[in-house]
Every structure is written in structure tokens, then in C-alpha cells.
Amino acid sequence: MTERKLYNVAVIGAGIAGASAAAELSDDTAVLLLEMENHPGYHSTGRSAAMFVDTYGPAPVRALTRASSSFFDNPPPGFADVPLLTDRGVIMIARRDQLGSLDQLMVDLSDTGKLDLLTAAEIEARLPLLRKGYAAAGFANDRVRDIDVHALHQGYLRMFRSNGGDIKSASEVQALERVADHWLITTKTGVYEAETVINAAGAWADRIGALAGTASIGLIPKRRTAMIIATPDDVRTDEWPMVIDIDELFYLKPDAGKLLISPADETAATPSDVQPDEIDIAICVDRIERAFDLSIRRIENKWAGLRSFVADKCPVCGFDQEVPGFFWLAGQGGYGIQTAPALAKAAAHLVRRRAVPPEILEEGVSLADLAPGRDSLTVKPH
């Protein structure tokens, strides 16, 4: 009988969270990356229209985003053959009845740097398709950029492979057993052994935790719907910023000569190959047509993905308090792409029992805000 290789670390899930953590670890660690689908990034990572937005998410997420900026601007040599970021910008718009939301958001984002308040006239000048009189005010953040999600994900997978990491696709985890000081990991393609397991299984993370005998972190997968529509023949939107409703009831974003639109839905769902619901599509079309001078007769493409949250909407990154050798890397919600570089580097250092790099902590990242045992993990903040 051939003796199985004992890996230092097995990472479950090869989406952006798992791929980035595996890549960061693989330079001096024997790492196995397990993916249940036939190819990595099939679920949330492959369906993300991600942006690098330093004003998006709660304070710990914004800190991780800031700490990821240098990687996006200067990735390692050979990481990608295209820029990871391209200029986009965002305008958040508020109707007259939403001005209270605008005021509160400006207070909440006071730590993020300069945001340009815009009058109704200034918004209409920058967004010719916006219906006149729809927006009463808003703000612009010109620091926002598009992320090339495919290039980022493939860059991490390439880094992982070049460092000698092993990846096994179509390897859904069926059982986890702690034997002495390591794990036996039973999958559809075989049994593997590792000293440490990193749970980067996205919407399936609580299920993986249950296999390992951990307590639930209260993860709730939520469906997000998106679709592509045509632009009017006489309008060029390529240079437009992304437009987001101040209460996040919809967004609109130029996408390769088309328009990507979403109702920004967050509907609780079970982990699955989630598909768009017709009612969400109808709601999106109604909201977009009310805000913009558009008559949407045809949806050219539509899809849905799962964004998984814990109660405080911050990632969970750290060793489980009760089960030895089990590391959580989950709950990234809608922020997983833009925070991946900093979160992966932090996770890799924690797994190795090393101090997190100061350049991450100096951006305001607190490990206590990410820890699996934090008080706000399952109790929603007021």
C-alpha cells in the first residue's frame, strides 16, 4: 500500500479566498488545494463583477481593502499580463426622500478620504441617461476601479502551481477526521492527509465546519442577481462611472459596451448552483427604468451568485477556538475580491503562527474584528 503524502495545509475551496491563501502559503509550505467543482471559481468568484471600492463595507472591510491596494497596483512579476485595476469611479445617488441616508453614509465614511458631494445638476451632467429630477444629491468617488477578477484569480492559481502546490478538482469533501495531530480528508477523488485544514469553502463553509465538528459561525449565503442589457444606439457609456443607489437598491455599470445592472438583492439561499429569480429580474428592470431614461425590452444575459455573510458582515479569519488545526477563511460577503490580497497574506501568517505584516495592521486591520470567536460573529450589531 502506497503511503499518503502528509501536507502541511489542505485548503478547501479554490475560489478567490482559497486560491489566494494557498498561493501565499505555498512558497515554503506543502499545500493541497481541494475544489468540489470541475474547475476553480465556478461559483461566486466566477460570477463577480467586482470593483475596488475603498468606501464599501464595514470599517474592517475598508481597512482590508486599503491594505490590498499595493498588491493590486504592483502585483508580483509575472502574476498577470494585464493590469488588475482600471479606472472607473462611482457615483452614489439619492432621491429627495433618501437625503437622510446620504447624510448618514457621509458620516460613516468620514475615515475614507475625500468624497465629492454633487448637486442634482452636477449628477445629471455626468450621467446623461439619468432621468431629470430623479436624483436630488449624491457623491462621487473617483478612486474606484474595476478589478479584472479572472486575471486576479488565475494569477493566484498560477503562483500556487509554480510554487509546487497540488490542486485536485472534482474533489468534494465528504468527511473530515482528526487523527492524532493531523486530518484525514475524504473526498470524491480519494483520501488526503494534512496537519491543518483551511476552510475557504464559501457558501459551503458552515457545512465543512460541521464535518470537522466545529460550532456554526452563523453563515448566511445570500443570492445576488445581475444581468446585461444593451446601451441605446446613440449613447456611449464606456467612460461612465458605476452608479449606485444610496440605499443600494440597484446599481448600473458599463461593461464591454453594454450595461451591467443589478437590484443589489440579498436573498437568503441554500448553498447551491444558484440561478436568478424572475421576480428579482422584474424588480431590477423596474428600478432601473425609474431612474434612467431606458426602456429595457431584452435581457441579453442573466446570472446569480452567492455572497455569504455572518452577522457583522466581516470576514472570519483565524483558527477555530475548539477544534485544533481547523482554520476559518469565510464570510467575505460581497467584499472577497477586493480584500483578497490582504486577507490571504494575513491568513497565511496566522496559519504559520507568525505575526501579521505591519503594513496590513497599519491600515487599521484588527485581528480581533476577524476572529472566529468574536462577540459580533452571530449577534448583529445595532
C-alpha positions as a LaTeX table, in Angstrom:
\begin{tabular}{lrrr}
\hline
Residue & $x$ (\AA) & $y$ (\AA) & $z$ (\AA) \\
\hline
Met1 & 0.00 & 0.00 & 0.00 \\
Thr2 & 1.39 & 3.39 & $-1.03$ \\
Glu3 & 1.82 & 5.79 & 1.89 \\
Arg4 & $-0.16$ & 9.00 & 1.51 \\
Lys5 & 1.65 & 12.34 & 1.37 \\
Leu6 & 1.16 & 14.40 & 4.52 \\
Tyr7 & 0.56 & 18.02 & 3.53 \\
Asn8 & 1.22 & 20.87 & 5.91 \\
Val9 & $-2.03$ & 22.54 & 4.82 \\
Ala10 & $-5.12$ & 21.49 & 2.89 \\
Val11 & $-7.26$ & 24.37 & 1.61 \\
Ile12 & $-10.90$ & 23.51 & 0.92 \\
Gly13 & $-12.28$ & 25.72 & $-1.85$ \\
Ala14 & $-10.37$ & 27.12 & $-4.82$ \\
Gly15 & $-12.30$ & 30.35 & $-5.31$ \\
Ile16 & $-10.50$ & 33.62 & $-4.72$ \\
Ala17 & $-10.23$ & 33.10 & $-0.94$ \\
Gly18 & $-8.77$ & 29.62 & $-1.12$ \\
Ala19 & $-6.60$ & 30.24 & $-4.18$ \\
Ser20 & $-5.03$ & 33.39 & $-2.72$ \\
Ala21 & $-4.36$ & 31.83 & 0.69 \\
Ala22 & $-2.92$ & 28.70 & $-0.92$ \\
Ala23 & $-0.65$ & 30.79 & $-3.12$ \\
Glu24 & 0.60 & 32.87 & $-0.20$ \\
Leu25 & 1.41 & 29.74 & 1.79 \\
Ser26 & 2.92 & 27.64 & $-0.98$ \\
Asp27 & 6.33 & 29.31 & $-1.18$ \\
Asp28 & 7.54 & 27.43 & 1.91 \\
Thr29 & 4.66 & 25.09 & 2.80 \\
Ala30 & 3.34 & 21.85 & 1.28 \\
Val31 & $-0.22$ & 22.82 & 0.31 \\
Leu32 & $-3.10$ & 20.86 & $-1.20$ \\
Leu33 & $-5.96$ & 22.84 & $-2.77$ \\
Leu34 & $-9.27$ & 20.96 & $-3.00$ \\
Glu35 & $-12.12$ & 22.12 & $-5.26$ \\
Met36 & $-15.50$ & 20.39 & $-5.46$ \\
Glu37 & $-16.26$ & 21.59 & $-9.00$ \\
Asn38 & $-14.51$ & 20.60 & $-12.22$ \\
His39 & $-12.67$ & 23.90 & $-12.32$ \\
Pro40 & $-11.89$ & 26.59 & $-9.73$ \\
Gly41 & $-14.02$ & 29.71 & $-9.45$ \\
Tyr42 & $-17.24$ & 28.18 & $-10.74$ \\
His43 & $-19.46$ & 29.77 & $-8.11$ \\
Ser44 & $-19.11$ & 33.24 & $-6.53$ \\
Thr45 & $-15.64$ & 34.14 & $-7.82$ \\
Gly46 & $-16.53$ & 33.38 & $-11.43$ \\
Arg47 & $-19.78$ & 35.38 & $-11.21$ \\
Ser48 & $-18.44$ & 38.54 & $-9.60$ \\
Ala49 & $-18.49$ & 41.97 & $-11.22$ \\
Ala50 & $-16.01$ & 43.16 & $-8.64$ \\
Met51 & $-14.84$ & 46.70 & $-8.05$ \\
Phe52 & $-12.06$ & 48.07 & $-5.88$ \\
Val53 & $-14.10$ & 50.40 & $-3.68$ \\
Asp54 & $-12.45$ & 51.85 & $-0.58$ \\
Thr55 & $-15.82$ & 53.13 & 0.70 \\
Tyr56 & $-17.58$ & 49.75 & 0.50 \\
Gly57 & $-18.41$ & 47.65 & 3.53 \\
Pro58 & $-17.98$ & 47.99 & 7.30 \\
Ala59 & $-14.82$ & 49.53 & 8.76 \\
Pro60 & $-12.81$ & 46.25 & 9.00 \\
Val61 & $-13.56$ & 45.52 & 5.34 \\
Arg62 & $-12.50$ & 49.02 & 4.30 \\
Ala63 & $-9.24$ & 48.53 & 6.22 \\
Leu64 & $-8.57$ & 45.22 & 4.42 \\
Thr65 & $-9.34$ & 46.94 & 1.11 \\
Arg66 & $-6.82$ & 49.70 & 1.81 \\
Ala67 & $-4.26$ & 47.08 & 2.82 \\
Ser68 & $-4.83$ & 45.27 & $-0.52$ \\
Ser69 & $-4.24$ & 48.36 & $-2.63$ \\
Ser70 & $-0.47$ & 47.97 & $-3.05$ \\
Phe71 & $-0.85$ & 44.39 & $-4.33$ \\
Phe72 & $-3.41$ & 45.43 & $-6.95$ \\
Asp73 & $-1.21$ & 48.30 & $-8.11$ \\
Asn74 & 2.04 & 46.31 & $-8.04$ \\
Pro75 & 1.44 & 42.55 & $-8.24$ \\
Pro76 & 4.45 & 40.19 & $-8.23$ \\
Pro77 & 6.39 & 39.92 & $-11.52$ \\
Gly78 & 4.63 & 37.57 & $-13.93$ \\
Phe79 & 1.45 & 37.47 & $-11.85$ \\
Ala80 & $-0.76$ & 38.81 & $-14.66$ \\
Asp81 & $-0.22$ & 40.03 & $-18.22$ \\
Val82 & $-2.91$ & 42.72 & $-17.89$ \\
Pro83 & $-3.48$ & 45.41 & $-15.24$ \\
Leu84 & $-5.52$ & 44.12 & $-12.32$ \\
Leu85 & $-7.25$ & 47.51 & $-11.98$ \\
Thr86 & $-8.62$ & 50.01 & $-14.49$ \\
Asp87 & $-10.17$ & 53.39 & $-13.77$ \\
Arg88 & $-13.93$ & 53.52 & $-13.28$ \\
Gly89 & $-15.17$ & 55.73 & $-10.45$ \\
Val90 & $-18.54$ & 55.57 & $-8.74$ \\
Ile91 & $-21.41$ & 57.97 & $-8.16$ \\
Met92 & $-23.88$ & 57.24 & $-5.40$ \\
Ile93 & $-27.21$ & 58.95 & $-5.96$ \\
Ala94 & $-30.01$ & 59.86 & $-3.58$ \\
Arg95 & $-33.58$ & 60.88 & $-4.28$ \\
Arg96 & $-35.01$ & 63.69 & $-2.13$ \\
Asp97 & $-36.58$ & 61.13 & 0.22 \\
Gln98 & $-33.18$ & 59.44 & 0.61 \\
Leu99 & $-31.18$ & 62.50 & 1.71 \\
Gly100 & $-31.10$ & 61.19 & 5.27 \\
Ser101 & $-29.33$ & 58.06 & 4.01 \\
Leu102 & $-26.83$ & 60.25 & 2.15 \\
Asp103 & $-26.08$ & 62.29 & 5.28 \\
Gln104 & $-25.59$ & 59.15 & 7.39 \\
Leu105 & $-23.33$ & 57.50 & 4.82 \\
Met106 & $-21.14$ & 60.60 & 4.63 \\
Val107 & $-20.70$ & 60.37 & 8.42 \\
Asp108 & $-19.97$ & 56.63 & 8.25 \\
Leu109 & $-17.36$ & 57.15 & 5.52 \\
Ser110 & $-15.61$ & 60.10 & 7.17 \\
Asp111 & $-12.48$ & 57.96 & 7.60 \\
Thr112 & $-12.10$ & 57.10 & 3.91 \\
Gly113 & $-10.69$ & 60.30 & 2.44 \\
Lys114 & $-12.16$ & 62.94 & 0.18 \\
Leu115 & $-15.58$ & 62.32 & $-1.33$ \\
Asp116 & $-17.04$ & 64.91 & $-3.69$ \\
Leu117 & $-20.60$ & 65.96 & $-2.86$ \\
Leu118 & $-22.64$ & 66.51 & $-6.02$ \\
Thr119 & $-25.74$ & 68.57 & $-6.69$ \\
Ala120 & $-28.59$ & 67.28 & $-8.84$ \\
Ala121 & $-27.36$ & 69.35 & $-11.77$ \\
Glu122 & $-23.80$ & 68.02 & $-11.43$ \\
Ile123 & $-25.03$ & 64.42 & $-11.33$ \\
Glu124 & $-27.23$ & 64.90 & $-14.41$ \\
Ala125 & $-24.30$ & 66.45 & $-16.29$ \\
Arg126 & $-22.15$ & 63.40 & $-15.57$ \\
Leu127 & $-24.93$ & 60.85 & $-16.21$ \\
Pro128 & $-26.88$ & 61.85 & $-19.35$ \\
Leu129 & $-29.19$ & 58.82 & $-19.16$ \\
Leu130 & $-30.35$ & 59.63 & $-15.63$ \\
Arg131 & $-33.92$ & 60.89 & $-15.61$ \\
Lys132 & $-34.02$ & 64.62 & $-14.92$ \\
Gly133 & $-35.14$ & 65.31 & $-11.38$ \\
Tyr134 & $-34.61$ & 61.73 & $-10.16$ \\
Ala135 & $-31.51$ & 62.44 & $-8.05$ \\
Ala136 & $-31.50$ & 65.27 & $-5.51$ \\
Ala137 & $-27.85$ & 64.86 & $-4.49$ \\
Gly138 & $-25.06$ & 62.33 & $-4.19$ \\
Phe139 & $-21.32$ & 61.93 & $-4.06$ \\
Ala140 & $-18.53$ & 60.78 & $-6.33$ \\
Asn141 & $-15.54$ & 58.62 & $-5.50$ \\
Asp142 & $-13.11$ & 58.74 & $-8.40$ \\
Arg143 & $-10.70$ & 56.32 & $-6.68$ \\
Val144 & $-12.95$ & 53.36 & $-7.53$ \\
Arg145 & $-11.60$ & 50.98 & $-10.16$ \\
Asp146 & $-12.70$ & 47.84 & $-11.99$ \\
Ile147 & $-11.00$ & 44.61 & $-10.93$ \\
Asp148 & $-10.06$ & 42.02 & $-13.53$ \\
Val149 & $-11.37$ & 39.12 & $-11.45$ \\
His150 & $-10.24$ & 36.45 & $-13.91$ \\
Ala151 & $-6.68$ & 37.81 & $-14.05$ \\
Leu152 & $-6.50$ & 38.03 & $-10.25$ \\
His153 & $-7.83$ & 34.51 & $-9.68$ \\
Gln154 & $-5.71$ & 32.93 & $-12.39$ \\
Gly155 & $-2.66$ & 34.82 & $-11.14$ \\
Tyr156 & $-3.01$ & 33.25 & $-7.72$ \\
Leu157 & $-3.58$ & 29.78 & $-9.18$ \\
Arg158 & $-0.51$ & 30.21 & $-11.41$ \\
Met159 & 1.57 & 31.34 & $-8.41$ \\
Phe160 & 0.34 & 28.33 & $-6.44$ \\
Arg161 & 1.23 & 25.86 & $-9.16$ \\
Ser162 & 4.64 & 27.42 & $-9.84$ \\
Asn163 & 5.45 & 27.03 & $-6.13$ \\
Gly164 & 4.73 & 23.31 & $-6.38$ \\
Gly165 & 1.25 & 23.30 & $-4.89$ \\
Asp166 & $-1.11$ & 20.43 & $-5.69$ \\
Ile167 & $-4.69$ & 21.11 & $-6.83$ \\
Lys168 & $-7.41$ & 18.48 & $-7.01$ \\
Ser169 & $-10.64$ & 19.40 & $-8.82$ \\
Ala170 & $-13.94$ & 17.49 & $-8.64$ \\
Ser171 & $-12.92$ & 16.65 & $-5.08$ \\
Glu172 & $-15.90$ & 17.46 & $-2.91$ \\
Val173 & $-15.06$ & 16.88 & 0.75 \\
Gln174 & $-17.24$ & 14.15 & 2.24 \\
Ala175 & $-15.67$ & 13.62 & 5.67 \\
Leu176 & $-13.09$ & 15.19 & 7.98 \\
Glu177 & $-11.49$ & 13.23 & 10.80 \\
Arg178 & $-8.87$ & 14.45 & 13.25 \\
Val179 & $-6.36$ & 11.66 & 13.87 \\
Ala180 & $-3.61$ & 12.45 & 16.38 \\
Asp181 & $-2.06$ & 15.69 & 15.08 \\
His182 & $-3.44$ & 15.76 & 11.53 \\
Trp183 & $-6.61$ & 15.50 & 9.44 \\
Leu184 & $-7.88$ & 12.70 & 7.24 \\
Ile185 & $-9.85$ & 14.35 & 4.43 \\
Thr186 & $-12.14$ & 12.05 & 2.49 \\
Thr187 & $-13.15$ & 13.37 & $-0.94$ \\
Lys188 & $-14.74$ & 12.03 & $-4.11$ \\
Thr189 & $-11.25$ & 11.56 & $-5.59$ \\
Gly190 & $-9.51$ & 10.00 & $-2.61$ \\
Val191 & $-8.34$ & 10.43 & 0.97 \\
Tyr192 & $-5.74$ & 13.07 & 1.78 \\
Glu193 & $-3.83$ & 13.98 & 4.94 \\
Ala194 & $-2.89$ & 17.42 & 6.25 \\
Glu195 & $-1.77$ & 18.93 & 9.51 \\
Thr196 & $-4.04$ & 21.98 & 9.07 \\
Val197 & $-7.28$ & 22.49 & 7.19 \\
Ile198 & $-8.25$ & 25.93 & 5.88 \\
Asn199 & $-11.98$ & 26.21 & 5.33 \\
Ala200 & $-12.36$ & 28.53 & 2.34 \\
Ala201 & $-15.49$ & 26.83 & 1.03 \\
Gly202 & $-17.57$ & 29.98 & 0.53 \\
Ala203 & $-21.30$ & 29.34 & 0.91 \\
Trp204 & $-20.50$ & 25.78 & 1.99 \\
Ala205 & $-18.13$ & 26.83 & 4.82 \\
Asp206 & $-20.52$ & 26.03 & 7.69 \\
Arg207 & $-21.15$ & 22.60 & 6.18 \\
Ile208 & $-17.40$ & 21.95 & 6.10 \\
Gly209 & $-17.18$ & 23.17 & 9.69 \\
Ala210 & $-19.87$ & 20.70 & 10.71 \\
Leu211 & $-17.88$ & 17.84 & 9.16 \\
Ala212 & $-14.95$ & 18.89 & 11.36 \\
Gly213 & $-17.12$ & 19.12 & 14.47 \\
Thr214 & $-16.98$ & 22.90 & 14.87 \\
Ala215 & $-19.76$ & 25.19 & 16.01 \\
Ser216 & $-21.53$ & 27.15 & 13.28 \\
Ile217 & $-20.35$ & 30.69 & 12.56 \\
Gly218 & $-23.89$ & 31.61 & 11.50 \\
Leu219 & $-23.03$ & 31.92 & 7.83 \\
Ile220 & $-25.92$ & 33.00 & 5.61 \\
Pro221 & $-25.47$ & 32.70 & 1.81 \\
Lys222 & $-27.39$ & 35.43 & 0.00 \\
Arg223 & $-28.31$ & 35.50 & $-3.66$ \\
Arg224 & $-27.18$ & 38.44 & $-5.80$ \\
Thr225 & $-28.67$ & 38.83 & $-9.30$ \\
Ala226 & $-27.07$ & 40.56 & $-12.26$ \\
Met227 & $-27.86$ & 40.94 & $-15.93$ \\
Ile228 & $-26.57$ & 42.53 & $-19.12$ \\
Ile229 & $-28.60$ & 44.91 & $-21.28$ \\
Ala230 & $-27.76$ & 46.87 & $-24.41$ \\
Thr231 & $-26.96$ & 50.58 & $-24.35$ \\
Pro232 & $-29.02$ & 52.96 & $-26.51$ \\
Asp233 & $-27.55$ & 53.25 & $-30.00$ \\
Asp234 & $-26.74$ & 56.95 & $-29.67$ \\
Val235 & $-25.18$ & 56.82 & $-26.18$ \\
Arg236 & $-21.62$ & 55.91 & $-25.23$ \\
Thr237 & $-21.29$ & 54.79 & $-21.64$ \\
Asp238 & $-17.76$ & 53.30 & $-21.68$ \\
Glu239 & $-16.35$ & 56.18 & $-19.64$ \\
Trp240 & $-19.26$ & 56.33 & $-17.23$ \\
Pro241 & $-18.71$ & 55.65 & $-13.55$ \\
Met242 & $-20.64$ & 52.93 & $-11.80$ \\
Val243 & $-23.94$ & 54.30 & $-10.46$ \\
Ile244 & $-25.27$ & 53.02 & $-7.12$ \\
Asp245 & $-28.46$ & 53.89 & $-5.30$ \\
Ile246 & $-27.62$ & 55.37 & $-1.86$ \\
Asp247 & $-29.64$ & 52.61 & $-0.16$ \\
Glu248 & $-28.14$ & 50.01 & $-2.52$ \\
Leu249 & $-31.47$ & 49.24 & $-4.17$ \\
Phe250 & $-29.77$ & 48.94 & $-7.57$ \\
Tyr251 & $-26.57$ & 49.56 & $-9.43$ \\
Leu252 & $-25.62$ & 50.12 & $-13.06$ \\
Lys253 & $-22.14$ & 49.68 & $-14.51$ \\
Pro254 & $-20.71$ & 49.89 & $-18.04$ \\
Asp255 & $-19.43$ & 46.51 & $-19.17$ \\
Ala256 & $-17.71$ & 45.96 & $-22.54$ \\
Gly257 & $-20.04$ & 48.27 & $-24.45$ \\
Lys258 & $-23.13$ & 47.03 & $-22.62$ \\
Leu259 & $-24.65$ & 47.82 & $-19.23$ \\
Leu260 & $-24.49$ & 45.51 & $-16.24$ \\
Ile261 & $-27.43$ & 46.07 & $-13.91$ \\
Ser262 & $-28.49$ & 44.56 & $-10.59$ \\
Pro263 & $-31.24$ & 45.02 & $-8.00$ \\
Ala264 & $-28.50$ & 44.52 & $-5.39$ \\
Asp265 & $-30.62$ & 41.79 & $-3.86$ \\
Glu266 & $-29.58$ & 39.88 & $-0.75$ \\
Thr267 & $-31.98$ & 36.95 & $-0.54$ \\
Ala268 & $-31.07$ & 34.15 & 1.87 \\
Ala269 & $-30.45$ & 30.92 & $-0.05$ \\
Thr270 & $-29.10$ & 27.44 & 0.49 \\
Pro271 & $-25.61$ & 26.67 & $-0.89$ \\
Ser272 & $-26.17$ & 25.58 & $-4.49$ \\
Asp273 & $-25.60$ & 26.43 & $-8.14$ \\
Val274 & $-27.95$ & 29.37 & $-7.65$ \\
Gln275 & $-29.93$ & 30.80 & $-10.57$ \\
Pro276 & $-31.65$ & 34.21 & $-10.97$ \\
Asp277 & $-35.27$ & 34.52 & $-9.89$ \\
Glu278 & $-37.68$ & 36.11 & $-12.37$ \\
Ile279 & $-39.11$ & 38.40 & $-9.69$ \\
Asp280 & $-35.64$ & 39.83 & $-8.99$ \\
Ile281 & $-35.16$ & 40.45 & $-12.69$ \\
Ala282 & $-38.50$ & 42.28 & $-12.87$ \\
Ile283 & $-37.68$ & 44.36 & $-9.78$ \\
Cys284 & $-34.32$ & 45.30 & $-11.26$ \\
Val285 & $-35.82$ & 46.38 & $-14.59$ \\
Asp286 & $-38.44$ & 48.48 & $-12.80$ \\
Arg287 & $-35.88$ & 50.26 & $-10.60$ \\
Ile288 & $-33.50$ & 50.93 & $-13.48$ \\
Glu289 & $-36.25$ & 52.26 & $-15.76$ \\
Arg290 & $-37.50$ & 54.57 & $-12.99$ \\
Ala291 & $-34.03$ & 56.04 & $-12.52$ \\
Phe292 & $-32.74$ & 56.09 & $-16.10$ \\
Asp293 & $-34.13$ & 57.02 & $-19.48$ \\
Leu294 & $-34.06$ & 53.40 & $-20.60$ \\
Ser295 & $-36.71$ & 51.06 & $-21.95$ \\
Ile296 & $-35.47$ & 47.53 & $-21.33$ \\
Arg297 & $-37.03$ & 45.14 & $-23.82$ \\
Arg298 & $-34.46$ & 42.36 & $-23.71$ \\
Ile299 & $-32.11$ & 40.83 & $-21.15$ \\
Glu300 & $-29.04$ & 39.69 & $-23.05$ \\
Asn301 & $-27.55$ & 37.65 & $-20.21$ \\
Lys302 & $-28.52$ & 36.96 & $-16.61$ \\
Trp303 & $-26.96$ & 35.13 & $-13.70$ \\
Ala304 & $-26.83$ & 34.94 & $-9.94$ \\
Gly305 & $-24.16$ & 34.24 & $-7.35$ \\
Leu306 & $-23.97$ & 33.71 & $-3.62$ \\
Arg307 & $-22.40$ & 36.20 & $-1.24$ \\
Ser308 & $-22.04$ & 34.69 & 2.22 \\
Phe309 & $-22.25$ & 36.80 & 5.38 \\
Val310 & $-22.00$ & 36.38 & 9.13 \\
Ala311 & $-23.96$ & 38.74 & 11.38 \\
Asp312 & $-21.49$ & 41.65 & 11.39 \\
Lys313 & $-20.73$ & 41.29 & 7.66 \\
Cys314 & $-16.97$ & 41.00 & 8.27 \\
Pro315 & $-14.78$ & 38.07 & 7.19 \\
Val316 & $-13.95$ & 35.23 & 9.55 \\
Cys317 & $-10.21$ & 34.55 & 9.56 \\
Gly318 & $-8.47$ & 32.51 & 12.23 \\
Phe319 & $-8.15$ & 29.17 & 13.98 \\
Asp320 & $-11.27$ & 27.66 & 15.48 \\
Gln321 & $-11.37$ & 28.07 & 19.26 \\
Glu322 & $-12.37$ & 24.47 & 19.98 \\
Val323 & $-11.14$ & 22.26 & 17.12 \\
Pro324 & $-7.36$ & 22.14 & 16.71 \\
Gly325 & $-5.83$ & 22.56 & 13.26 \\
Phe326 & $-9.02$ & 23.98 & 11.73 \\
Phe327 & $-8.74$ & 27.46 & 10.24 \\
Trp328 & $-11.68$ & 29.58 & 9.06 \\
Leu329 & $-11.41$ & 31.77 & 5.96 \\
Ala330 & $-15.04$ & 32.54 & 5.23 \\
Gly331 & $-17.82$ & 35.11 & 5.33 \\
Gln332 & $-16.28$ & 37.53 & 2.82 \\
Gly333 & $-19.74$ & 38.60 & 1.63 \\
Gly334 & $-19.53$ & 40.95 & $-1.34$ \\
Tyr335 & $-16.00$ & 42.06 & $-0.47$ \\
Gly336 & $-13.98$ & 38.92 & $-1.13$ \\
Ile337 & $-12.29$ & 40.02 & $-4.34$ \\
Gln338 & $-11.19$ & 43.50 & $-3.24$ \\
Thr339 & $-9.88$ & 42.26 & 0.13 \\
Ala340 & $-8.27$ & 39.02 & $-1.11$ \\
Pro341 & $-4.62$ & 40.15 & $-1.18$ \\
Ala342 & $-4.52$ & 41.45 & 2.40 \\
Leu343 & $-6.77$ & 38.74 & 3.81 \\
Ala344 & $-4.75$ & 35.95 & 2.17 \\
Lys345 & $-1.47$ & 37.36 & 3.44 \\
Ala346 & $-2.89$ & 37.74 & 6.95 \\
Ala347 & $-4.30$ & 34.20 & 6.86 \\
Ala348 & $-1.00$ & 32.74 & 5.66 \\
His349 & 0.87 & 34.38 & 8.53 \\
Leu350 & $-1.69$ & 33.25 & 11.10 \\
Val351 & $-1.60$ & 29.67 & 9.81 \\
Arg352 & 2.20 & 29.71 & 10.16 \\
Arg353 & 1.84 & 31.21 & 13.65 \\
Arg354 & 3.69 & 34.33 & 12.56 \\
Ala355 & 2.96 & 38.00 & 13.19 \\
Val356 & 0.75 & 39.63 & 10.54 \\
Pro357 & 2.79 & 42.14 & 8.47 \\
Pro358 & 2.71 & 45.65 & 9.94 \\
Glu359 & 1.69 & 47.22 & 6.62 \\
Ile360 & $-1.65$ & 45.39 & 6.97 \\
Leu361 & $-2.19$ & 46.31 & 10.61 \\
Glu362 & $-1.23$ & 49.94 & 9.96 \\
Glu363 & $-4.25$ & 50.31 & 7.68 \\
Gly364 & $-6.49$ & 49.65 & 10.66 \\
Val365 & $-6.95$ & 45.90 & 10.32 \\
Ser366 & $-7.67$ & 44.36 & 13.73 \\
Leu367 & $-7.38$ & 40.61 & 14.07 \\
Ala368 & $-10.00$ & 40.73 & 16.82 \\
Asp369 & $-12.53$ & 42.01 & 14.24 \\
Leu370 & $-11.89$ & 38.90 & 12.13 \\
Ala371 & $-11.51$ & 36.22 & 14.80 \\
Pro372 & $-13.89$ & 33.22 & 14.77 \\
Gly373 & $-14.73$ & 33.72 & 18.45 \\
Arg374 & $-15.66$ & 37.41 & 18.35 \\
Asp375 & $-18.84$ & 38.54 & 20.08 \\
Ser376 & $-20.32$ & 40.13 & 16.94 \\
Leu377 & $-20.00$ & 36.96 & 14.87 \\
Thr378 & $-23.55$ & 35.79 & 15.43 \\
Val379 & $-25.08$ & 38.88 & 17.07 \\
Lys380 & $-25.96$ & 41.56 & 14.54 \\
Pro381 & $-24.59$ & 44.99 & 15.57 \\
His382 & $-27.15$ & 47.71 & 16.40 \\
\hline
\end{tabular}
